[in-house]
């Protein structure tokens, strides 16, 4: 399966449009549409920007097996990142001082939850 087919599947999975991906990645819609129509390989910088915008490893979009260099722990970390990517993106969008406060609030919530389990 080619790069663009994998991108299309990821967009469908996320309920995103090409237009949204274009805005998030900075890759022009015309570039994406042309490449998809031709089923051509993307330019390296476009592929990197698209993978980054989707929050997934470039290797997965290129069809490179990650098993050669991914450990079970790496896979777990990637799954966690994908699960909580929206929270991370939200934290990154606020000023540093507020990030610290948000982090402390999350830590307090986790501590309260742990106490309630006991």
Coordinates of C-alpha atoms in Angstrom, one line a residue:
X1 CA 0.0 0.0 0.0
X2 CA 1.3 3.4 -1.0
X3 CA 2.0 6.5 1.1
X4 CA -1.1 8.4 0.0
X5 CA -3.4 5.4 0.5
X6 CA -2.1 5.2 4.1
X7 CA -2.7 8.9 4.5
X8 CA -6.2 8.6 3.2
X9 CA -6.9 5.7 5.6
X10 CA -5.6 7.7 8.5
X11 CA -7.7 10.7 7.6
X12 CA -10.8 8.4 7.4
X13 CA -10.0 6.9 10.7
X14 CA -9.7 10.4 12.3
X15 CA -12.7 11.8 10.5
X16 CA -10.5 14.5 8.9
X17 CA -10.5 16.0 5.5
X18 CA -7.6 16.6 3.1
X19 CA -8.3 20.3 3.7
X20 CA -7.7 20.0 7.4
X21 CA -4.5 18.0 6.9
X22 CA -3.3 20.6 4.5
X23 CA -3.9 23.4 7.1
X24 CA -2.2 21.3 9.8
X25 CA 0.8 20.3 7.8
X26 CA 1.3 23.3 5.6
X27 CA 1.4 21.1 2.5
X28 CA -0.8 22.8 -0.2
X29 CA -4.0 21.0 -1.1
X30 CA -3.1 21.2 -4.8
X31 CA 0.2 19.4 -4.1
X32 CA -1.6 16.6 -2.1
X33 CA -4.4 16.2 -4.7
X34 CA -2.0 16.0 -7.6
X35 CA 0.2 13.5 -5.8
X36 CA -2.9 11.4 -4.8
X37 CA -4.2 11.4 -8.3
X38 CA -0.9 10.4 -9.7
X39 CA -0.2 8.0 -6.8
X40 CA 3.3 9.5 -6.8
X41 CA 5.7 9.6 -3.9
X42 CA 5.7 12.7 -1.8
X43 CA 8.6 15.1 -1.5
X44 CA 10.6 14.2 1.7
X45 CA 9.8 17.5 3.5
X46 CA 6.0 17.1 2.6
X47 CA 6.0 13.5 3.9
X48 CA 7.6 14.6 7.2
X49 CA 5.2 17.4 7.7
X50 CA 2.2 15.2 7.0
X51 CA 3.4 12.5 9.4
X52 CA 4.1 15.1 12.0
X53 CA 0.6 16.7 11.5
X54 CA -1.0 13.3 11.9
X55 CA 1.2 12.5 14.9
X56 CA 2.3 9.1 13.5
X57 CA 5.7 7.8 12.6
X58 CA 6.8 8.6 9.0
X59 CA 7.9 5.0 8.7
X60 CA 4.3 3.7 9.1
X61 CA 3.2 6.0 6.2
X62 CA 6.1 4.8 4.1
X63 CA 5.4 1.1 4.8
X64 CA 8.7 0.5 6.6
X65 CA 8.4 -2.1 9.3
X66 CA 8.9 -0.6 12.7
X67 CA 9.5 -4.0 14.2
X68 CA 13.1 -3.8 13.3
X69 CA 13.7 -0.9 15.7
X70 CA 10.6 -0.7 17.8
X71 CA 10.5 -2.4 21.2
X72 CA 7.4 -3.3 23.1
X73 CA 7.9 -0.3 25.3
X74 CA 8.2 2.0 22.3
X75 CA 5.0 0.6 20.9
X76 CA 3.2 1.2 24.2
X77 CA 4.5 4.8 24.3
X78 CA 3.4 5.4 20.7
X79 CA -0.1 4.0 21.6
X80 CA -0.3 6.3 24.6
X81 CA 0.8 9.3 22.6
X82 CA -1.8 8.7 20.0
X83 CA -4.4 8.2 22.7
X84 CA -3.6 11.5 24.5
X85 CA -2.3 13.5 21.5
X86 CA -5.2 16.0 21.8
X87 CA -4.3 16.7 25.5
X88 CA -0.6 17.2 24.6
X89 CA -1.5 19.5 21.7
X90 CA -3.7 21.5 24.0
X91 CA -1.0 21.8 26.6
X92 CA 1.5 22.9 24.0
X93 CA -0.9 25.6 22.9
X94 CA -1.0 27.4 26.2
X95 CA 1.8 29.5 27.8
X96 CA 4.6 27.7 29.8
X97 CA 3.4 29.1 33.1
X98 CA -0.1 27.7 32.5
X99 CA 1.4 24.4 31.4
X100 CA 3.0 23.9 34.8
X101 CA -0.3 24.6 36.5
X102 CA -2.2 22.2 34.2
X103 CA 0.4 19.6 34.9
X104 CA 0.0 20.0 38.7
X105 CA -3.7 19.7 38.4
X106 CA -3.4 16.5 36.4
X107 CA -1.0 15.1 39.0
X108 CA -3.4 16.0 41.8
X109 CA -6.3 14.3 40.0
X110 CA -4.2 11.2 39.5
X111 CA -3.2 11.1 43.2
X112 CA -6.9 11.5 44.2
X113 CA -7.9 8.7 41.9
X114 CA -5.2 6.5 43.3
X115 CA -6.4 7.2 46.9
X116 CA -10.0 6.4 45.9
X117 CA -8.9 3.0 44.6
X118 CA -7.2 2.1 47.9

